[in-house]
Structures are given as structure tokens and as C-alpha cells.
XYZ file of C-alpha atoms in Angstrom:
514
model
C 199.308 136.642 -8.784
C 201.388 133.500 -8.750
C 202.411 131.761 -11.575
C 200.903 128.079 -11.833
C 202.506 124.428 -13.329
C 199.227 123.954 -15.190
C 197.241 126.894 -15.632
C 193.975 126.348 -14.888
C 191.946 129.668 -13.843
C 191.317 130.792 -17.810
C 193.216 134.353 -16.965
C 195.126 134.330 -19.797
C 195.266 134.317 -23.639
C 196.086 131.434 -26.102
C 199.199 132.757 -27.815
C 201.268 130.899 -30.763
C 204.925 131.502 -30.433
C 203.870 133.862 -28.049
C 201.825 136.471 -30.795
C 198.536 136.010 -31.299
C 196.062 137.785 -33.908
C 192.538 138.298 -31.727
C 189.750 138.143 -34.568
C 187.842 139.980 -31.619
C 190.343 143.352 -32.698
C 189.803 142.975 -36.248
C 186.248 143.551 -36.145
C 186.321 146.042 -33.221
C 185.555 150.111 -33.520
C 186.531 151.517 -29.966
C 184.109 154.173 -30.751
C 181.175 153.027 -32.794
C 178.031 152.475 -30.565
C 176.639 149.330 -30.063
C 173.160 148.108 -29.708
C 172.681 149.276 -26.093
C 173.740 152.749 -26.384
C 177.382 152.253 -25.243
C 180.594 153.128 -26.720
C 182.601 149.892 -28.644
C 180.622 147.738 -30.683
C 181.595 146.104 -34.101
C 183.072 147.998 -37.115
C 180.662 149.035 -40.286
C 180.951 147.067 -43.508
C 183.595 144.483 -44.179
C 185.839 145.556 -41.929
C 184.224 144.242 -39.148
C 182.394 141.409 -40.765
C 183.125 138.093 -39.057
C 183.865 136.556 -42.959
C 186.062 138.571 -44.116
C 188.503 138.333 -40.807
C 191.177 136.414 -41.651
C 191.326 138.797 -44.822
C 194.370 141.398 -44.599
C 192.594 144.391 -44.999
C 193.778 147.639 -44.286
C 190.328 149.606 -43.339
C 190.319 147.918 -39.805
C 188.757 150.152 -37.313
C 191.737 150.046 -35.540
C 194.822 151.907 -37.416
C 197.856 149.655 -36.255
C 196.120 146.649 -37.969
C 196.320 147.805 -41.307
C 199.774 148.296 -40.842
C 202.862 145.443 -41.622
C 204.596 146.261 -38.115
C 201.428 148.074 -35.580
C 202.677 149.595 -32.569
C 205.635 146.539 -32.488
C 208.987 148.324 -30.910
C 211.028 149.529 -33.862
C 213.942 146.981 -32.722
C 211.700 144.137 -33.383
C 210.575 146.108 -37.240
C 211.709 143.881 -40.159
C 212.643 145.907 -42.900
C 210.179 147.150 -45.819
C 212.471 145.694 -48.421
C 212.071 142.467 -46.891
C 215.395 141.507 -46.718
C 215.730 141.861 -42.575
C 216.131 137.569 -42.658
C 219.494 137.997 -44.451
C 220.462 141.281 -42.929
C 219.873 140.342 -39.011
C 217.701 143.193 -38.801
C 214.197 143.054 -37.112
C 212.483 139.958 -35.184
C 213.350 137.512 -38.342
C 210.057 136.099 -37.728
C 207.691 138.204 -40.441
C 209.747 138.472 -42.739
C 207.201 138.948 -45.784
C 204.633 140.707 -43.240
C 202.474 143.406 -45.264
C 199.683 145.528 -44.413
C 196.798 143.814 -42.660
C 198.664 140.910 -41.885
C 198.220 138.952 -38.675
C 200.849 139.149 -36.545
C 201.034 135.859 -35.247
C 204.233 134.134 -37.319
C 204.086 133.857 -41.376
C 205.013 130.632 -42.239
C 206.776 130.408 -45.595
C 207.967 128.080 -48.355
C 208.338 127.815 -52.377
C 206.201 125.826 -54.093
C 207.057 122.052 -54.100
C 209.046 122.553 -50.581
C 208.476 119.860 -48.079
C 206.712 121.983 -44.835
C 207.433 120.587 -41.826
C 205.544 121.893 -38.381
C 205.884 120.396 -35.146
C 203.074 122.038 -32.571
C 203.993 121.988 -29.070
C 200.737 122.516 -26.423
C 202.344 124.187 -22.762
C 201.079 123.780 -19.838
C 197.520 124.538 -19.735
C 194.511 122.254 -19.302
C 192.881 123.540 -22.377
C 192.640 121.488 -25.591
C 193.597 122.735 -28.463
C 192.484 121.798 -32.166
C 195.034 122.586 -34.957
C 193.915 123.018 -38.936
C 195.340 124.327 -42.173
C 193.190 124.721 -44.854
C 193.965 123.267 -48.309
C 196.080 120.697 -46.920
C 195.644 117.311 -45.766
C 198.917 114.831 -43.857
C 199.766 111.207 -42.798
C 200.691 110.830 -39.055
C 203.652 111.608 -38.627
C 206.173 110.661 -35.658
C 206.996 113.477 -33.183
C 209.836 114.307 -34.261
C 210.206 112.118 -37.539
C 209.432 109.223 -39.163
C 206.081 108.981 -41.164
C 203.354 106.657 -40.989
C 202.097 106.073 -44.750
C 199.293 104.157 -43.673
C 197.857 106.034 -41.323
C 194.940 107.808 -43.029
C 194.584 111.340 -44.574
C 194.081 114.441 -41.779
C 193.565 117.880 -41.643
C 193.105 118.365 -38.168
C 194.717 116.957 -35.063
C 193.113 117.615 -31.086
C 196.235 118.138 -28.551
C 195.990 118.974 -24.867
C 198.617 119.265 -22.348
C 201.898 119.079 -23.178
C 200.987 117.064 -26.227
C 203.148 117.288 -29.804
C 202.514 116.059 -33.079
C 204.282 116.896 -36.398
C 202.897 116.796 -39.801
C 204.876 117.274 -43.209
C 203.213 117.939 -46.474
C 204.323 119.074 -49.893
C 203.244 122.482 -51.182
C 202.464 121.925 -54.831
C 200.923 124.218 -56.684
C 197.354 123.612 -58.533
C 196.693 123.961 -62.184
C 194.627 127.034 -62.883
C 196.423 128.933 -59.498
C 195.794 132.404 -59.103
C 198.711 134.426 -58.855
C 202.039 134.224 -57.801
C 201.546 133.812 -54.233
C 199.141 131.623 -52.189
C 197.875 131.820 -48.626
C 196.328 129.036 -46.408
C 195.175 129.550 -43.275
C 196.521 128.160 -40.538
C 195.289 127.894 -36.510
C 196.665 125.794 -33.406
C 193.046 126.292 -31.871
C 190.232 126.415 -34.464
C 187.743 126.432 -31.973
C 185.348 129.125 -31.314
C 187.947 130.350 -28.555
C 190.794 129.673 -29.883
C 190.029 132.270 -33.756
C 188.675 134.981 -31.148
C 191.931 135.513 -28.795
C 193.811 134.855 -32.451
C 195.680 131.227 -32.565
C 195.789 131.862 -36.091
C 198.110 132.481 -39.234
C 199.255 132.571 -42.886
C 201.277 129.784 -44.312
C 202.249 131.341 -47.404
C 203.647 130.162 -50.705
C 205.959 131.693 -53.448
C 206.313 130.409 -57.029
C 209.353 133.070 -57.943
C 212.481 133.561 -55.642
C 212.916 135.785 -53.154
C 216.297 137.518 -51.360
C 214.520 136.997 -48.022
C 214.066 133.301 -48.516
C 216.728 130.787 -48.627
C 216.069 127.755 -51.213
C 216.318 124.273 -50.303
C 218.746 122.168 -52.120
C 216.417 119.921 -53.393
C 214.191 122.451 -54.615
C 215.812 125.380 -56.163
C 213.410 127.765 -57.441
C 213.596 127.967 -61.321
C 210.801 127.535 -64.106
C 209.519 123.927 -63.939
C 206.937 122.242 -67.497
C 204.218 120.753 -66.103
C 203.955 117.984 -69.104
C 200.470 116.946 -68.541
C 198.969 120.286 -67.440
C 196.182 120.111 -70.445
C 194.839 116.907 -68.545
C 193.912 118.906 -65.954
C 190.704 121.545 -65.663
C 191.598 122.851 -62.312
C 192.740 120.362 -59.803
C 190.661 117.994 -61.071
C 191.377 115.447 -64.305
C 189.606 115.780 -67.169
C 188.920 111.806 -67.358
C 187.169 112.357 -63.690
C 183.405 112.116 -62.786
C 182.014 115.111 -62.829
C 179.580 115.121 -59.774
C 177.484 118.469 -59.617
C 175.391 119.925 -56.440
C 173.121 123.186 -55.778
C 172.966 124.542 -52.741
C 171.544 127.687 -51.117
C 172.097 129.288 -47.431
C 168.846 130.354 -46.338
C 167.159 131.265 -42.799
C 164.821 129.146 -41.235
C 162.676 131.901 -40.296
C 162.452 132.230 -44.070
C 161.881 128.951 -45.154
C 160.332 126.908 -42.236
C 156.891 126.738 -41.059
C 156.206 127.312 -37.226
C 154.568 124.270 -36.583
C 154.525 124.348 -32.548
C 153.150 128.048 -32.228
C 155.926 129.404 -30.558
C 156.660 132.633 -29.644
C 159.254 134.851 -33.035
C 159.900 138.285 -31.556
C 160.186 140.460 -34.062
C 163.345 141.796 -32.875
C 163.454 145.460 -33.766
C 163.086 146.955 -30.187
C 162.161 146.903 -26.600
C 163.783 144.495 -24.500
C 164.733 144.642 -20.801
C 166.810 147.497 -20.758
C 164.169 149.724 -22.324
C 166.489 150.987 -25.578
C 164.958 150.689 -28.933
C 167.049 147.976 -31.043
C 167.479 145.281 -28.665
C 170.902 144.858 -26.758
C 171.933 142.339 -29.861
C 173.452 143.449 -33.334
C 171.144 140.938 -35.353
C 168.270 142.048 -38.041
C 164.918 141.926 -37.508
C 163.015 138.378 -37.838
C 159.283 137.608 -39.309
C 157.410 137.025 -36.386
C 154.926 134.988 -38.649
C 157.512 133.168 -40.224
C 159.113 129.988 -39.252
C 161.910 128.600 -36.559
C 164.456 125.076 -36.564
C 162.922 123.490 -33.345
C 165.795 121.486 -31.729
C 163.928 119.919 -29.055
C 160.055 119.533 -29.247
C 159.524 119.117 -25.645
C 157.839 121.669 -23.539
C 160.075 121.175 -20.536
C 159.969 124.210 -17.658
C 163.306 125.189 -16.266
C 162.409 127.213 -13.373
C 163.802 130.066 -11.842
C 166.370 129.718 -9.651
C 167.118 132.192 -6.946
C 170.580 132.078 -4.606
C 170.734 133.768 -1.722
C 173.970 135.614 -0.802
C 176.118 133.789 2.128
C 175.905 135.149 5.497
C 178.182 138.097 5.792
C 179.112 138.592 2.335
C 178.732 142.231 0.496
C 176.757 141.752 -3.026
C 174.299 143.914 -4.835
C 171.725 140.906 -4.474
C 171.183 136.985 -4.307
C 172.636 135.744 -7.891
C 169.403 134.887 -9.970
C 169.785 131.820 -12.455
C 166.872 132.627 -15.090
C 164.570 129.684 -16.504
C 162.725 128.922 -19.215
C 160.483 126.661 -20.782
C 160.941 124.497 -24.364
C 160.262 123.655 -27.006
C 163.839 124.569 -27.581
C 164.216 126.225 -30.919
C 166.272 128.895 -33.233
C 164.249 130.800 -35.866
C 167.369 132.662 -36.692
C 169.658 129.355 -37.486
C 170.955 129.399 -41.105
C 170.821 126.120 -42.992
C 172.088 124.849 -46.318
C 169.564 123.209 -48.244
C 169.938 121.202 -51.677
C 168.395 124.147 -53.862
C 166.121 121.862 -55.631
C 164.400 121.519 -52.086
C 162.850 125.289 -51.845
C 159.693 125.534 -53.576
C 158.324 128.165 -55.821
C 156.874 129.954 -52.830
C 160.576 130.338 -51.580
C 159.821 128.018 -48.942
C 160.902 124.449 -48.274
C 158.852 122.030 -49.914
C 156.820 119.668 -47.719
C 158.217 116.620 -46.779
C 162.137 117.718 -47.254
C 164.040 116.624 -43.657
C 165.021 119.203 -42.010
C 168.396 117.884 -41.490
C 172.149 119.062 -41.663
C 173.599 119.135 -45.072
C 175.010 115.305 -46.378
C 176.636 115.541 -49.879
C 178.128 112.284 -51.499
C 180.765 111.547 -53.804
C 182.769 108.482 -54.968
C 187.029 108.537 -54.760
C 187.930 110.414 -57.584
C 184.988 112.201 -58.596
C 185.577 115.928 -59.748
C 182.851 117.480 -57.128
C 181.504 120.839 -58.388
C 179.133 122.624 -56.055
C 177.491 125.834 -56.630
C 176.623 127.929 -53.664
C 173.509 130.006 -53.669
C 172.999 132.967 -50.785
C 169.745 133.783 -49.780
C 170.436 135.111 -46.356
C 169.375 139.006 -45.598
C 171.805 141.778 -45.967
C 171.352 141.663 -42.244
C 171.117 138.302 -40.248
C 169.095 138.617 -37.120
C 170.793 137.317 -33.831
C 168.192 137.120 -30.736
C 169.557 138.626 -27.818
C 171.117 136.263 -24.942
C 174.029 136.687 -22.415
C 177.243 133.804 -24.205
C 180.382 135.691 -23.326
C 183.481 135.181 -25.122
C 186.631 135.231 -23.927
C 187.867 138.242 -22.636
C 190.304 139.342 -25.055
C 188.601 142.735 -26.211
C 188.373 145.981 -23.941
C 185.342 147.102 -24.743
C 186.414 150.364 -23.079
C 189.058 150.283 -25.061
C 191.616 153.401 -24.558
C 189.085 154.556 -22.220
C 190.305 153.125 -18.779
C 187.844 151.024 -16.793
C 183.920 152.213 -16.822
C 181.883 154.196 -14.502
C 181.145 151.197 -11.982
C 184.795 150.760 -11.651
C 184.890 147.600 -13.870
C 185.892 146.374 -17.183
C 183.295 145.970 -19.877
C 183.915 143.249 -22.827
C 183.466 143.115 -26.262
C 180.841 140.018 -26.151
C 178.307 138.130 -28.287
C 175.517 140.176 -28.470
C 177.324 142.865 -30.020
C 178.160 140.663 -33.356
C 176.273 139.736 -35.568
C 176.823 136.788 -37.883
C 178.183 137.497 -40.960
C 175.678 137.627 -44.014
C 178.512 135.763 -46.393
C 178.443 132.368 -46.721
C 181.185 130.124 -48.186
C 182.037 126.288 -47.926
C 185.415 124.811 -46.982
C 185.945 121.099 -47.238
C 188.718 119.427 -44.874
C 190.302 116.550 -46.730
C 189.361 116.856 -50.908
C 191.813 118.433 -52.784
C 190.862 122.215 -53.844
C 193.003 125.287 -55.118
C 193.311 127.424 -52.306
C 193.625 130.699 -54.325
C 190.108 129.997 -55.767
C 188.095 127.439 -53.994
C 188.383 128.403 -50.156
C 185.336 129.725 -49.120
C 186.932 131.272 -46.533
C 189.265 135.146 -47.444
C 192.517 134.499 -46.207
C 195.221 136.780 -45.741
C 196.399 138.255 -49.693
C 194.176 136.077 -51.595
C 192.299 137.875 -54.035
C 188.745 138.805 -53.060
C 186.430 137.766 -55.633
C 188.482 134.979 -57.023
C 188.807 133.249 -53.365
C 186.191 133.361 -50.754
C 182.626 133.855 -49.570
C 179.099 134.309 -51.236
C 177.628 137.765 -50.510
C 173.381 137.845 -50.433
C 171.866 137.164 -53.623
C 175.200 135.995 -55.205
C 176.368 132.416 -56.177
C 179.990 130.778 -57.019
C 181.096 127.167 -57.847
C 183.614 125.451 -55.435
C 185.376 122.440 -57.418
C 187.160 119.957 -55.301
C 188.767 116.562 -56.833
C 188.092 113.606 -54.301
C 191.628 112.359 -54.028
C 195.009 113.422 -53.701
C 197.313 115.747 -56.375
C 201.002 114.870 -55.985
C 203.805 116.186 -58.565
C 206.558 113.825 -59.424
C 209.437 114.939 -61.056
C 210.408 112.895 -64.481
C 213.422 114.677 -65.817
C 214.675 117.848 -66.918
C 217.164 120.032 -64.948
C 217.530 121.441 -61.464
C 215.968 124.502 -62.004
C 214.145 123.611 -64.970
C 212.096 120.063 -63.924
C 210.055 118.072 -65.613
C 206.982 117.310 -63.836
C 203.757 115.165 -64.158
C 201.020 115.494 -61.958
C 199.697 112.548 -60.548
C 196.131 112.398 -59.264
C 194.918 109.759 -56.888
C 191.400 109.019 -55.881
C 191.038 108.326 -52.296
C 188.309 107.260 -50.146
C 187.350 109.687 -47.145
C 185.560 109.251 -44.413
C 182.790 112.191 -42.900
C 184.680 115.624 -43.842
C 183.448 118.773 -42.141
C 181.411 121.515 -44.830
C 182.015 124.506 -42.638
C 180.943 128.285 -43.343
C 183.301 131.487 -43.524
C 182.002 133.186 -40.472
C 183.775 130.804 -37.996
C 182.698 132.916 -34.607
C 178.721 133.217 -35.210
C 177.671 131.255 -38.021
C 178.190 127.522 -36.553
C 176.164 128.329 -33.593
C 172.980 128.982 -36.075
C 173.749 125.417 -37.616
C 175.610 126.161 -40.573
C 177.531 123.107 -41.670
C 177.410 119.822 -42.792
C 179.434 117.284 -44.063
C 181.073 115.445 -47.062
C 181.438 111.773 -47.320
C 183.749 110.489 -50.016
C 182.948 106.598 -50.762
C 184.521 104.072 -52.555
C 185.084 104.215 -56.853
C 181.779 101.826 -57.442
């Protein structure tokens, strides 16, 4: 009841500015039934698909997310026309906020501003892990100053009371989609951190607006790219061309069972008796194969705690073992395509292994993505609660036992859409996230859906526009494109709740021209 220096008891939420966008609500339906026969499960379709969450979509289960303003107080409304920053109307913090937009703050800027965002941790002993996708800083000082030398980022850990500020320019890419761009932003990309809804829009204009003041040094006018033509995306035409295949698959698809063990079939019966299982995963080939972690046989055994003397509990708390080999036969992998045989299977001999794909500074990296993963991926049921963000009695007061019920992991599945999102190479965020964000077009931007395929194309450098003459509002510019040699750079997949605790990821390593 007291408030605390450093909080430390996990009672609360992780907020951003105080607003916060729980992926958790996105994907909930207060009144669909989950697996175990209760009320508040996950939404149908897309609108409660863990890939298509950061996605402002306006067929949420829950009305006041498909709305610009929800159930905010009418004081705090910025006006439709979008003109409450110049009016002093509304919260002046959304001031471009449309249906299906997060509610956490939208960060804006024209293209070619210079963004600068300083991220503050409070007083809490978590640690926090900040991202933006499609763009990649030098260190910067805390409150200015840069560090040229320092190395490319895209991702900075903080904990208490830590800052850090990072500046980057937001130039356009040839072959953009649209007007207006959206990368996603999050102060805690951690599992955590995207369900309670540290996450936002950073979003970019290339035409002025009456609800966005122009910098000086950028007005907004109609700028030639001179050198455009040299260009095929963000990537020069002079550059390698490096090309990969790739397919998401399930290891209960493609891998043998070579230690016997035990693949439930998963379609019913489990220890509370109703038909289904008490998990929202598909069924799995209980013939088929599993990704064996750990090949040792170790028994964890039962462990049985008596209550104290005196104190009032149902029972002594029961710690439930197990024995090994410890293995998933629902993980998801990404495989070189190439490495599946005509059988469909993985061809003897191929490691099983996380995904390594190679590349020299400044090739042009072009990787198709092929999905092979069931319409619906199973998910074994197992007790891994997340935070406690989501109601599951939501609207409906506290349950029959007196106590609050949560919205937890057995009652998502993972996602069935795949998609690849590299940290530090350069990529058109309109077209080559593999992640949905907020407005971006679906279809041009985003995942794989089973049996489909798309081509992410990523230069392995850095794209910087430099201004060579013209006027103020009407520049000349040249791009400028700069190989540069990265270290290990996270591959990670669109669902981020579900789909990186079945193993999908992998990594990108960017070497030296040579």
C-alpha cells in the first residue's frame, strides 16, 4: 500500500510517458472461450494474431481500440482535424493519432529531420531494452555530444535510473511506399516489456502538415534526388547481389525422433478432463519428429512442501518433476530451403542449428522467405504466466473463488506468420519489415502467411543523403551509400510474444568487403 524508492515487488505496469499499449488487449476477446471452457481467451483471425499486433487495425475485439481517442476523457481528445498541437486543444501528445493506433506517444518528424530521443529508466529494478526498427545510431552523450566512433546500434539495455540519447536522420528510401512511414518503436522489447505495451510509432511525413511545425533547417518542400536511378531500392545498383532461401518450418514436420520420446498428439484429454487441451496450439504428429535441447535423461523429482504450522492453505504447495531428454517438437526453425529434401523433410546430415546467414560490407542481401508452418501452430500445454496486465474476467468483476483470473500463455497460440527483421542493415521500412507496424500497408510491409513467400532486401551499410545545392525548399540531394562492417545482428520473427520461445531466430553477420 506504500509507495517504494525502488520498486521492487513487480505490482505494477511498465508505462512510457506514463501510457502504455498492452499487446495482451489487442489480441484479447472478453467473451470468446478459451481452451478450458472459460470465458476470455484470444480473438479469431488477425485480430488477435500475435503478428499482426503492432498493426493498427480497427477489428480489435475490444471496441475502444479501433478507435483514435478509446475511452480517453474528452479534455484530453485531440481534435479529428489534427490541428489540436496549434490550437491548445487536447493532450498535444497524439497529435496524428488514428484509428487503431497505440496509445502510448506518436513520435513524429518530416523526412530528413534530425530525431532526437533521450530515454529516461525510473526507479524500478527492472531492466529495460529499447529498439526502433529501421534505424541504427552512434553513442551518443546523455544529453549531447556524439561519439562518431563508437559503432553502429539499434538497441541499448538500461536499468535503474539509467539515460542514454540517440539521434538519427530520417531519410527516406528509394522505392518508399507511400507518403507516410511507420517504425516501431519500444523502451522494453522484451517478452514483458511488448505484453504490458512499452511500445510505439515513430512516424514520418514527406508532405507538410498544419499540426507539425518545420525545422529551420529542413523546411518541407519538393527535394531531386540526382542519383535516384543508381539505386534499386536501398541498395546500389553497382552492389553485390548476395541471394538466400529460406523456409519456416516445424520440427515436428521436418525432424526425425531419434530418442523415442513421448509427441502427444495434442487434440484432447489432459488433466482437467476437457476435450482440446487447456492450450490454444494445433494438433502435433505424434509420429513425427521433435528439436531435442538436451539429450540427457535426467529425473527431476517431485517435490512436495508441506504447509507451515498454523497456516490456512488448500494443501502443501506441490513442485512437479520431470524427467529429460529435454525437447520441443513444436519449436519452429528457419532452415536454408535447399536443406529440406524431396520428402519435405530435412536432409540427413544438415545441423540442426539456429539460422547463420553471411554477407560482406556492402553487399545488396536479398532473402526470400518461404512459410511452411500449419494454418494452426501447435503449443503444448504448460503453466509460463505473463505478466498480469490482462483481466481475464474482464468487465466481469473477480471469479467465483473470489480471485482474479489472467489472460496467460496457454491461451495464445503462436502466430502462424512468419517474417524477418534485421537490426543494423539498412532496409525500407515501408516494404522490408517483416514485422506490420502501425499504418504500413499490409501486403507491401510485413509477415509471410502459410504457404506464401516474399523477398526482404537489405543493403549491408549505411544510406545517408547529403545535400549538394538547389534551394531551401527545393534541395538537391545525392544519396550516399556506405558499406559497413557489422558484427552478429539479431534475425528475429514477427510474433515477438510466442514465436522466440519455439526458437525462431537467428542471426546476420556482416564481414569485411574481401
Amino acid at each position: 500500500p506504500c509507495f517504494e524508492a525502488i520498486k521492487f515487488s513487480h505490482a505494477s505496469m511498465f508505462v512510457t510517458n506514463y501510457r502504455n499499449e498492452p499487446v495482451g488487449l489487442r489480441v484479447f476477446d472478453p467473451n470468446a472461450t478459451g481452451p478450458d471452457g472459460k470465458r476470455g481467451a484470444q480473438a479469431a483471425g488477425l485480430a488477435g494474431d500475435l503478428a499482426f499486433a503492432f498493426q493498427s487495425r480497427q477489428d480489435r475485439a475490444i471496441a475502444s481500440l479501433n478507435s483514435s481517442f478509446g475511452n480517453t476523457p474528452v479534455g484530453y481528445q485531440n481534435r479529428e482535424d489534427g490541428l489540436a498541437c496549434i490550437d491548445g486543444l487536447g493532450d498535444g501528445i497524439n497529435c496524428d493519432r488514428r484509428p487503431g493506433d497505440p496509445f502510448t506517444p506518436i513520435m513524429r518528424a518530416y523526412e530528413r529531420d534530425e530525431v532526437k530521443i533521450k530515454i529516461q529508466v525510473g526507479a524500478t529494478e527492472e531492466q529495460h531494452q529499447s529498439t526502433f526498427h529501421g534505424l541504427k545510431w552512434m553513442s551518443n552523450g546523455s544529453g549531447f555530444g556524439r561519439s562518431p566512433n563508437s559503432g553502429w546500434r539499434n538497441f541499448q539495455s538500461h536499468g535503474i535510473s539509467e539515460q542514454f540519447s540517440l539521434q538519427v536522420p530520417m531519410n527516406p528510401d528509394p522505392l518508399q511506399a507511400g507518403q507516410s512511414v511507420d517504425y516501431l518503436y519500444s523502451t522494453d522489447a522484451t517478452r514483458d516489456g511488448i505484453w504490458q505495451g512499452t511500445w510505439g510509432v515513430l512516424r514520418t511525413y514527406g508532405q507538410a502538415r498544419g499540426d507539425l511545425f518545420q525545422l529551420p533547417e529542413n523546411p518541407v518542400g519538393t527535394p531531386r534526388v540526382l542519383n535516384a536511378r543508381n539505386f534499386l531500392g536501398v541498395c546500389p545498383r553497382t552492389a553485390p547481389v548476395r541471394n538466400y532461401d529460406v523456409t519456416a518450418v516445424l520440427a515436428n514436420d521436418v525432424l526425425p525422433n531419434l530418442l523415442g520420446v513421448t509427441i502427444p498428439a495434442n487434440i484432447g484429454g489432459d488433466s482437467d478432463g476437457i476435450p482440446g487441451g487447456d492450450n490454444a496450439g494445433g494438433p502435433l504428429n505424434p509420429v513425427g519428429g521433435t528439436l531435442v535441447y538436451n539429450r540427457r535423461g535426467t529425473v527431476v523429482p517431485t517435490v512436495v512442501i508441506p504447509p507451515e504450522p498454523g497456516e490456512v492453505v488448500e494443501g502443501p504447495l506441490v513442485l512437479q518433476g520431470g524427467a529429460g531428454p529435454l525437447n520441443d517438437p513444436t519449436a519452429i526453425m528457419y532452415v536454408r530451403t535447399a536443406d529440406i529434401g524431396a520428402n519435405g523433410r530435412l536432409r540427413p546430415g544438415v545441423p540442426v542449428e539456429p539460422l547463420v546467414l553471411r554477407a560482406n560490407a556492402g553487399d545488396c542481401i536479398q532473402v526470400t522467405l518461404r512459410n511452411r508452418l500449419p494454418a494452426l501452430a501447435p503449443d503444448l500445454a504448460g503453466w509460463q504466466d505473463m505478466m498480469w496486465v490482462v483481466n481475464r474476467d474482464l468487465g466481469q468483476g473477480v471469479g467465483a473463488d473470489g480471485e482474479m483470473h489472467f489472460f496467460n500463455n496457454n491461451l495464445v497460440r503462436p502466430s502462424s506468420h512468419v517474417g524477418l527483421h534485421a537490426q543494423l542493415v539498412e532496409y525500407d521500412a515501408s516494404r522490408d519489415d517483416g514485422v506490420l507496424v502501425g499504418q504500413n500497408a499490409q501486403g507491401i510491409a510485413g509477415p509471410v502467411g502459410p504457404g506464401g513467400s516474399r523477398t526482404y532486401r537489405w543493403y549491408a551499410g549505411d544510406i545517408s543523403h547529403v545535400r549538394v545545392g538547389g534551394t531551401p525548399t527545393r534541395p538537391f540531394i545525392n544519396i550516399v551509400a556506405t558499406p559497413v562492417e557489422f558484427g552478429g545482428t539479431n534475425l528475429l520473427s514477427a510474433d515477438r510474444v510466442k514465436q522466440p520461445q519455439k526458437g525462431l531466430f537467428g542471426a546476420l553477420v556482416i564481414e569485411p568487403s574481401g
